[in-house]
PDB file of C-alpha atoms in Angstrom:
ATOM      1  CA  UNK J  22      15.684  24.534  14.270  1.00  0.00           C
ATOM      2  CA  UNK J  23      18.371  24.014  16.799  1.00  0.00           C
ATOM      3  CA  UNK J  24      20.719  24.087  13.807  1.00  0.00           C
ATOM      4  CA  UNK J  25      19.409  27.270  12.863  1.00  0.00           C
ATOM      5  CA  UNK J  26      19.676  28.974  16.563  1.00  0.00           C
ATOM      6  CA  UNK J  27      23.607  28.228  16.727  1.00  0.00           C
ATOM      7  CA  UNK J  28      24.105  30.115  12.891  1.00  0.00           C
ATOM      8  CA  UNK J  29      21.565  32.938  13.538  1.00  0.00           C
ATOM      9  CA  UNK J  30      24.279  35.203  14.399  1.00  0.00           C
ATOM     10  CA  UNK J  31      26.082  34.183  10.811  1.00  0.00           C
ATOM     11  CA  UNK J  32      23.725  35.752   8.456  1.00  0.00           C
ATOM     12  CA  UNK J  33      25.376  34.407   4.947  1.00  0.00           C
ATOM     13  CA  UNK J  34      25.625  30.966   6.878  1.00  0.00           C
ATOM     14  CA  UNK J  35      22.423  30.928   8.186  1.00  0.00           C
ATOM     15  CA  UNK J  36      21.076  31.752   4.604  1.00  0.00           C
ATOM     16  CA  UNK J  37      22.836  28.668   2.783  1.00  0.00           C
ATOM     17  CA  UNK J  38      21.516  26.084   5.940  1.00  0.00           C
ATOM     18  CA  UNK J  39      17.928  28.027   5.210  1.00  0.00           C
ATOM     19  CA  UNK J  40      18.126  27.707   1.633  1.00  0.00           C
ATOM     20  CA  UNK J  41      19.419  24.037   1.618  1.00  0.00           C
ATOM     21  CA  UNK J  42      16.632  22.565   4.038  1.00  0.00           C
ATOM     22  CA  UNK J  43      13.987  24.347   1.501  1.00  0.00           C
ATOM     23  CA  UNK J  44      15.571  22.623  -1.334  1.00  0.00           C
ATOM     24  CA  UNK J  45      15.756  19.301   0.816  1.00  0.00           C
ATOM     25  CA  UNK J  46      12.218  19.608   1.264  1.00  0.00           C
ATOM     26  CA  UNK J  47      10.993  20.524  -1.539  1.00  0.00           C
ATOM     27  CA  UNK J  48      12.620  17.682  -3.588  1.00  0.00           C
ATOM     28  CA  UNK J  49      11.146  15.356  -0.593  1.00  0.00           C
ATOM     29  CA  UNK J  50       7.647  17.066  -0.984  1.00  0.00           C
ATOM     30  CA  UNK J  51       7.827  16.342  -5.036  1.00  0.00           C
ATOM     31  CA  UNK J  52       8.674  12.318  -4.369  1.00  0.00           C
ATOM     32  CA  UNK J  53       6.238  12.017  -1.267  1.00  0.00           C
ATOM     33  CA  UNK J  54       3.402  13.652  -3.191  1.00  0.00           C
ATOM     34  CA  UNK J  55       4.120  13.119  -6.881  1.00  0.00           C
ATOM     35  CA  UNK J  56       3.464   9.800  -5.624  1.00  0.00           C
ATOM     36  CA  UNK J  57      -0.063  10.295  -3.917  1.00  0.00           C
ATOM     37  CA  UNK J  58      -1.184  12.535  -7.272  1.00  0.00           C
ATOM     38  CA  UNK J  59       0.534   9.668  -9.502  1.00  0.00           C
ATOM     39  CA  UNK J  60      -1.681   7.033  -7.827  1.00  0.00           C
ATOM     40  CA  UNK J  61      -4.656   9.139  -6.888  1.00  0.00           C
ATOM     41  CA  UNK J  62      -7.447   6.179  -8.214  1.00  0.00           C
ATOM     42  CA  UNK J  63      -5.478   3.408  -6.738  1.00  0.00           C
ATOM     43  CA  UNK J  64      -5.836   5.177  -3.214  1.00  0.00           C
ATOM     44  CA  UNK J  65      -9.133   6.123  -3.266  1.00  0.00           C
ATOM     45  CA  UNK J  66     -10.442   2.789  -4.173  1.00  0.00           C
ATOM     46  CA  UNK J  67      -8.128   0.991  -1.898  1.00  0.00           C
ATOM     47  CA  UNK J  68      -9.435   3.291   0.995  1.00  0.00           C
ATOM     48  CA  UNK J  69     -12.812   3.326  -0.164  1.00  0.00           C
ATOM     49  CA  UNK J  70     -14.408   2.292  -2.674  1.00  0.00           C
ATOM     50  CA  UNK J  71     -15.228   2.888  -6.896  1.00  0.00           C
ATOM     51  CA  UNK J  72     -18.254   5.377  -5.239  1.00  0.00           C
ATOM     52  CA  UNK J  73     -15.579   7.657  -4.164  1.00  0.00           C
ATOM     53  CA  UNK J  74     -14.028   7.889  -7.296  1.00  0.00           C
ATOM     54  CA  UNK J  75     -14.560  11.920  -7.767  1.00  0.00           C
ATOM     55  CA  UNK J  76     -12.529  12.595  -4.811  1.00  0.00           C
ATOM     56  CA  UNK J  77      -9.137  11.706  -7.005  1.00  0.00           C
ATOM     57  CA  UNK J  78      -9.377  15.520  -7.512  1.00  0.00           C
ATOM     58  CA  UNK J  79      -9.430  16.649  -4.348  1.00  0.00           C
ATOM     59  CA  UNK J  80      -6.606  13.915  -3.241  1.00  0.00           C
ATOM     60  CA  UNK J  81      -4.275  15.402  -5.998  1.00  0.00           C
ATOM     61  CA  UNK J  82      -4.948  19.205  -5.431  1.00  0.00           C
ATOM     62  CA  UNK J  83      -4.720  18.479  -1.398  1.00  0.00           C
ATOM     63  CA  UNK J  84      -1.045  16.710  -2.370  1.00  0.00           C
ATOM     64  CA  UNK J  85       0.102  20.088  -4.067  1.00  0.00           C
ATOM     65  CA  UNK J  86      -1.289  22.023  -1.063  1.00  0.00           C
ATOM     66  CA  UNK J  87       1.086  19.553   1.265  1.00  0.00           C
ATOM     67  CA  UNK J  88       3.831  20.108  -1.019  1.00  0.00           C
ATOM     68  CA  UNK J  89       3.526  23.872  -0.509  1.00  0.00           C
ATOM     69  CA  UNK J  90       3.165  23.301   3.616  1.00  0.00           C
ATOM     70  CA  UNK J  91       6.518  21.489   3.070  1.00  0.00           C
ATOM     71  CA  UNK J  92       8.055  24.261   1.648  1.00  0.00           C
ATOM     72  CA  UNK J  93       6.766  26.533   4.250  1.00  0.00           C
ATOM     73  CA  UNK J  94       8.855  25.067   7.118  1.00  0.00           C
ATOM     74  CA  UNK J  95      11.735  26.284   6.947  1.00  0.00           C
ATOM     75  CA  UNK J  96      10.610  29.740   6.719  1.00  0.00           C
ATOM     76  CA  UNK J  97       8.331  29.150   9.730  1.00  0.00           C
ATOM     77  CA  UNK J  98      11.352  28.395  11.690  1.00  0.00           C
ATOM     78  CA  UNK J  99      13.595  31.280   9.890  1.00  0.00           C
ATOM     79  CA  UNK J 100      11.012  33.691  11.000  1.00  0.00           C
ATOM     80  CA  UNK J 101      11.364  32.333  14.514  1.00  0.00           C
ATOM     81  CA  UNK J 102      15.569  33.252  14.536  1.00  0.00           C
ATOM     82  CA  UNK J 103      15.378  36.150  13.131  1.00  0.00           C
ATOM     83  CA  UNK J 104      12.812  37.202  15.731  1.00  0.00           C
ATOM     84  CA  UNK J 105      10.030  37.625  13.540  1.00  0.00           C
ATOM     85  CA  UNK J 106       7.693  35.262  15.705  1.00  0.00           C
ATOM     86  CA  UNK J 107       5.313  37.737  16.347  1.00  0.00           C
ATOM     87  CA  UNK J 108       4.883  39.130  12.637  1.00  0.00           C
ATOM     88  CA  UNK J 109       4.398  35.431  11.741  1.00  0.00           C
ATOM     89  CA  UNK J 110       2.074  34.993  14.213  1.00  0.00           C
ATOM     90  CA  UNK J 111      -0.180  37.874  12.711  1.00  0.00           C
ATOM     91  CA  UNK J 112       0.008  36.806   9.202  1.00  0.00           C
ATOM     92  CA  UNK J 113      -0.552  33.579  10.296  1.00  0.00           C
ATOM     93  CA  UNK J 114      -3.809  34.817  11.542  1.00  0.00           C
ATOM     94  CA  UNK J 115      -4.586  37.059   8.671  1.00  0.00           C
ATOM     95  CA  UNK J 116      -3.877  34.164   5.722  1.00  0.00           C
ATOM     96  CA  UNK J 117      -6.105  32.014   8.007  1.00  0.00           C
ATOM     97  CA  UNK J 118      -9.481  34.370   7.730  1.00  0.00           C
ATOM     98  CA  UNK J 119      -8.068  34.659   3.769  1.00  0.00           C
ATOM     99  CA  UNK J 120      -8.084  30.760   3.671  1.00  0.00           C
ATOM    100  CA  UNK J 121     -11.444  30.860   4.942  1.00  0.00           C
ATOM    101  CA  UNK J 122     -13.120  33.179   2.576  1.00  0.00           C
ATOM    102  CA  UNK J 123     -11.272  31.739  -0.155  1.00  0.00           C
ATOM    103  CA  UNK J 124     -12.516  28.557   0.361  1.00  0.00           C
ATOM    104  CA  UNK J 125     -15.802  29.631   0.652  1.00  0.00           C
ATOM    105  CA  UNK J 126     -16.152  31.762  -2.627  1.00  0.00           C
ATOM    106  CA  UNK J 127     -13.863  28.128  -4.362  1.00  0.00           C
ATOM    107  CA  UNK J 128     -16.566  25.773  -2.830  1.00  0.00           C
ATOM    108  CA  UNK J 129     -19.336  27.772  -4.466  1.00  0.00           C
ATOM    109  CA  UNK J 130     -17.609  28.042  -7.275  1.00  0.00           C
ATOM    110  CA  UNK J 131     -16.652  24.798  -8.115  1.00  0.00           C
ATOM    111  CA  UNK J 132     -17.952  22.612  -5.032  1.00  0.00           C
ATOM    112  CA  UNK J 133     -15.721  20.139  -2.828  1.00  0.00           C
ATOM    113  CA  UNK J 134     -12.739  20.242  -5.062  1.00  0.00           C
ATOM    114  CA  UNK J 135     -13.290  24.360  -4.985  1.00  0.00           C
ATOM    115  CA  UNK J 136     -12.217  23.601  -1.043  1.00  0.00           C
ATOM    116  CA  UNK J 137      -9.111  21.897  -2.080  1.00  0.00           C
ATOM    117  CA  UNK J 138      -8.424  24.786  -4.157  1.00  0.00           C
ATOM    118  CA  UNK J 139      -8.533  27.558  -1.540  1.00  0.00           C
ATOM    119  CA  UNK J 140      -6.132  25.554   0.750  1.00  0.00           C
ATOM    120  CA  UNK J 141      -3.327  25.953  -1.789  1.00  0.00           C
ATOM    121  CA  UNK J 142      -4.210  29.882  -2.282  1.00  0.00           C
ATOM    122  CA  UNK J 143      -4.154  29.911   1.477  1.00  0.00           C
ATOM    123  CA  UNK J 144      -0.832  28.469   2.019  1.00  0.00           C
ATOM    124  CA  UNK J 145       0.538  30.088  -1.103  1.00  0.00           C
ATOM    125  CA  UNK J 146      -0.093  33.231   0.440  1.00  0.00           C
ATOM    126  CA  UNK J 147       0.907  32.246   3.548  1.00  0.00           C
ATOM    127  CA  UNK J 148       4.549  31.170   2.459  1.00  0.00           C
ATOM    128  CA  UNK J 149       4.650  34.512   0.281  1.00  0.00           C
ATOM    129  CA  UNK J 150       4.339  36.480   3.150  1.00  0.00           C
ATOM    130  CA  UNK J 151       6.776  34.634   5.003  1.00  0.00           C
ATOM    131  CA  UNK J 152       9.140  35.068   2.478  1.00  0.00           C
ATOM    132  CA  UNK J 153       8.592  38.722   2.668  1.00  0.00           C
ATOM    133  CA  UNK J 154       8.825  39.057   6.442  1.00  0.00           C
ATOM    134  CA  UNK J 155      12.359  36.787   6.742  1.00  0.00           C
ATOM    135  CA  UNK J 156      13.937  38.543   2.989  1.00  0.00           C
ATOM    136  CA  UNK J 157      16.941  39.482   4.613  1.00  0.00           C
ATOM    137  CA  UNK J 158      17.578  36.277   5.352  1.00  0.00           C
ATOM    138  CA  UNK J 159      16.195  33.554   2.496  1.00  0.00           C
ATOM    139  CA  UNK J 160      18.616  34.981  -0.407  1.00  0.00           C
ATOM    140  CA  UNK J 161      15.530  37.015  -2.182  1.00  0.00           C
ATOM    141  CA  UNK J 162      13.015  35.933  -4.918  1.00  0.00           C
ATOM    142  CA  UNK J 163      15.620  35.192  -7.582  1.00  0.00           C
ATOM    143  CA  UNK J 164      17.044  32.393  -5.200  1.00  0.00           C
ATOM    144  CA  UNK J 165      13.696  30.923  -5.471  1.00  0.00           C
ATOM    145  CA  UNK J 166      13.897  30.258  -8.973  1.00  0.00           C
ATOM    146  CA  UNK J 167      16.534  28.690  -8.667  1.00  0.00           C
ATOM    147  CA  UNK J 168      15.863  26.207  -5.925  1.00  0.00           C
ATOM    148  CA  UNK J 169      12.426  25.759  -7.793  1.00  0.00           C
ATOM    149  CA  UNK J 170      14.225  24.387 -10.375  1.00  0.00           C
ATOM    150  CA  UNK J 171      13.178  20.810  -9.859  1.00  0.00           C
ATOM    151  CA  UNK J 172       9.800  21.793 -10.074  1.00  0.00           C
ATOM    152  CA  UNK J 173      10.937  21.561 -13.970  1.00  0.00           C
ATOM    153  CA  UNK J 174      12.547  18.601 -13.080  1.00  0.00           C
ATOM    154  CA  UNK J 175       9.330  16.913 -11.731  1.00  0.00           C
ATOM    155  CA  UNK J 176       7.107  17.515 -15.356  1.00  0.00           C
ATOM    156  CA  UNK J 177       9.523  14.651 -17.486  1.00  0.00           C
ATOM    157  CA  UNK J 178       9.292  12.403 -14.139  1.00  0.00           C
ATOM    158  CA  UNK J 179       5.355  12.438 -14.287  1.00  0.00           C
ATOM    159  CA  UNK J 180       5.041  12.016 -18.228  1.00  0.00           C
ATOM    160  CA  UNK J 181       7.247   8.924 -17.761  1.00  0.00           C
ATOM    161  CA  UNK J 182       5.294   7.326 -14.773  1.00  0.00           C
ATOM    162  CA  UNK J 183       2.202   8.179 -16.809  1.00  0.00           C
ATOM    163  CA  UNK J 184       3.026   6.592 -19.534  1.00  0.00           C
ATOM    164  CA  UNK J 185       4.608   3.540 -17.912  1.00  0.00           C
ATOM    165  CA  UNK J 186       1.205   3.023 -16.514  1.00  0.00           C
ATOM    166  CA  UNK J 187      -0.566   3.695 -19.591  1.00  0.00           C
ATOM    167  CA  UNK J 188       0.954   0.090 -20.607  1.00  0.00           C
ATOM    168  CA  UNK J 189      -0.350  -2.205 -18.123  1.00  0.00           C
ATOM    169  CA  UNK J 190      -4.089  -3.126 -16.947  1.00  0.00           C
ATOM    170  CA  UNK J 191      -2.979  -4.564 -13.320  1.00  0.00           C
ATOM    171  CA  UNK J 192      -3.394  -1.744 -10.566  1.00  0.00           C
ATOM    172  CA  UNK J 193      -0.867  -3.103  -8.795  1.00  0.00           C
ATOM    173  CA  UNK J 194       1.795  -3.596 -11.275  1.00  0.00           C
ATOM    174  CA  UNK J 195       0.879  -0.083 -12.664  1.00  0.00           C
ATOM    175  CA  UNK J 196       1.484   1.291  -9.120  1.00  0.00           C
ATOM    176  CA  UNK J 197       4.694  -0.121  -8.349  1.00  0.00           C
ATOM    177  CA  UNK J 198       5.789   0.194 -12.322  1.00  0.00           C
ATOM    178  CA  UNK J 199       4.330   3.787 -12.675  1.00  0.00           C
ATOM    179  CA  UNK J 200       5.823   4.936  -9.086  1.00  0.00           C
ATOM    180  CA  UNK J 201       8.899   3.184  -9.659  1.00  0.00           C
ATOM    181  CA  UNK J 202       9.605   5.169 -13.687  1.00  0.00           C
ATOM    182  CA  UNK J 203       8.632   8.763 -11.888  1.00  0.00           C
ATOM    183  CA  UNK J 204      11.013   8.294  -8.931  1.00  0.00           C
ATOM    184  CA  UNK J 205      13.473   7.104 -10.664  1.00  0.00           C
ATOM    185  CA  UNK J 206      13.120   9.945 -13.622  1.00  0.00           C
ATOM    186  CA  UNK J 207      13.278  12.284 -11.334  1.00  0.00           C
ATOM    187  CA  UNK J 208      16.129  11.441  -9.330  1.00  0.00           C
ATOM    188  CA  UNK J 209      18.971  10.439 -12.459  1.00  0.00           C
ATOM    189  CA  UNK J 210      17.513  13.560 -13.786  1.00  0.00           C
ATOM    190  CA  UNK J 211      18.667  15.761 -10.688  1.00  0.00           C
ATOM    191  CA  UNK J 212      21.723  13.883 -10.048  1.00  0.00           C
ATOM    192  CA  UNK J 213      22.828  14.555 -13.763  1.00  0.00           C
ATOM    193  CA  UNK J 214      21.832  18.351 -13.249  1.00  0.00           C
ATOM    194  CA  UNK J 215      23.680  18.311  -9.541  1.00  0.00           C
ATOM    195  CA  UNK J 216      20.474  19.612  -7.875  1.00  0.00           C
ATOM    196  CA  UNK J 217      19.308  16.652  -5.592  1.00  0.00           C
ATOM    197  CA  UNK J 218      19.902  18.026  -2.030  1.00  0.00           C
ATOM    198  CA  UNK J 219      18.536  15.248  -0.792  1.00  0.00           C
ATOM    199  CA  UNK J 220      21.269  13.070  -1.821  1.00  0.00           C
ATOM    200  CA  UNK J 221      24.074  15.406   0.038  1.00  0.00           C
ATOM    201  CA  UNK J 222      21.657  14.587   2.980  1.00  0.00           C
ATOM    202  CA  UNK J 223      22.331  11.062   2.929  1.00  0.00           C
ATOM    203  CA  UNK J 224      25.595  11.587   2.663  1.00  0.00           C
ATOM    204  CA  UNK J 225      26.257  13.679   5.820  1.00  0.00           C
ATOM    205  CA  UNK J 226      24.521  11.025   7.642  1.00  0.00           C
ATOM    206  CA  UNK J 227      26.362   8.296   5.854  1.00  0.00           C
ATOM    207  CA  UNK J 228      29.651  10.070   6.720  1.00  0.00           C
ATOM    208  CA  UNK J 229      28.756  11.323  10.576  1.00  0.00           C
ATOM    209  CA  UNK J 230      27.471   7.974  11.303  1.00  0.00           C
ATOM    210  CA  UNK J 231      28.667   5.185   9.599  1.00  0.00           C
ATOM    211  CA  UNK J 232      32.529   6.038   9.899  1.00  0.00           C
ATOM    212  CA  UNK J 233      33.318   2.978   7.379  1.00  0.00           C
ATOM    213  CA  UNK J 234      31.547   5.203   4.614  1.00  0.00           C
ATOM    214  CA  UNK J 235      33.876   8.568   4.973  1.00  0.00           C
ATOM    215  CA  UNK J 236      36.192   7.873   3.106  1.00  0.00           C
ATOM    216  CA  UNK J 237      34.624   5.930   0.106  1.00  0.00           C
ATOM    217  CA  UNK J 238      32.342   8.914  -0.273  1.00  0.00           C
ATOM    218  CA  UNK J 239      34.896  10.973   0.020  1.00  0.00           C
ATOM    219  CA  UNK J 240      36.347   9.291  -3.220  1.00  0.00           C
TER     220      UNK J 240
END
């Protein structure tokens, strides 16, 4: 955010650093809760117990409705510098009486995972207003296809930790096995297609503060 403040007065600028920290999170919000949704039954039973079993649903559909909160960060704070806090603020109140009554027509609909459901029309709304509100700043809607890209990226990740796990019967080796294919899918995958942000990340902070690194990475 701080970052942000110092550009706001660089509009193109300010719309690369705002672009790059929704890519950055994005690609973190895939790994963090690919994860969760890949090992939804080991959780739950770990936590709880075989009773709880039907809540793997509502674990995996809450994960996507994190992943979408992630995402709606940086335009929360993009809002703010471009002086839009008060426009948030309202639709920030308005999405949260929409969350409400969609979660309420979901539940009855389709019961606790119907709950789950309405979150992620709540904060899909919620970031699609945002986008509207800071559009002079984000790049536009074609921008998001392209930074959604590893969205794509993330569907050949799963099917390999899936099927990884399909081969073993030990929870544990299936959750570090399993975990272990879809990260590591995902990333070679993104690296080959020059799209992991994530990786330029830990190579500023390689760079600005482990000196000894510069100029290897620099290579």
């Amino acid at each position: 955010l701080p970052e942000f403040h110092r550009i706001s007065a660089n509009a193109k600028l300010l719309t690369i650093k705002f672009r790059s920290l929704r890519k950055l999170l994005l690609e973190l919000g895939i790994l963090f809760f690919g994860v969760f949704i890949l090992n939804a039954d080991f959780i739950i039973e770990l936590l709880f117990s075989e009773e709880f079993i039907d809540a793997v649903i509502i674990l995996k559909l809450l994960s996507f409705s994190g992943l979408v909160v992630f995402i709606n960060y940086p335009y929360y704070m993009l809002a703010e510098v471009i002086n839009k806090v008060n426009l948030r603020m309202y639709i920030r109140i308005i999405t949260f009486f929409m969350t409400i009554a969609i979660v309420y027509v979901f539940v009855k609909l389709f019961g606790a995972p119907g709950a789950a459901i309405g979150l992620i029309i709540g904060q899909t709304i919620f970031m699609l207003l945002l986008h509207l509100i800071t559009q002079t700043h984000n790049g536009g809607f074609i921008t998001i296809l392209k930074d959604f890209s590893m969205l794509l990226v993330a569907i050949p990740a799963f099917i390999s930790g899936l099927f990884v796990q399909s081969l073993f019967e030990n929870e544990f080796i299936i959750l570090i096995l399993g975990s272990g294919s879809f990260l590591l899918v995902f990333i070679l995958l993104g690296f080959f297609l020059g799209r992991l942000e994530f990786l330029h990340m830990i190579i500023t902070i390689l760079k600005k503060y482990f000196p000894i690194f510069e100029n290897k990475l620099n290579k």
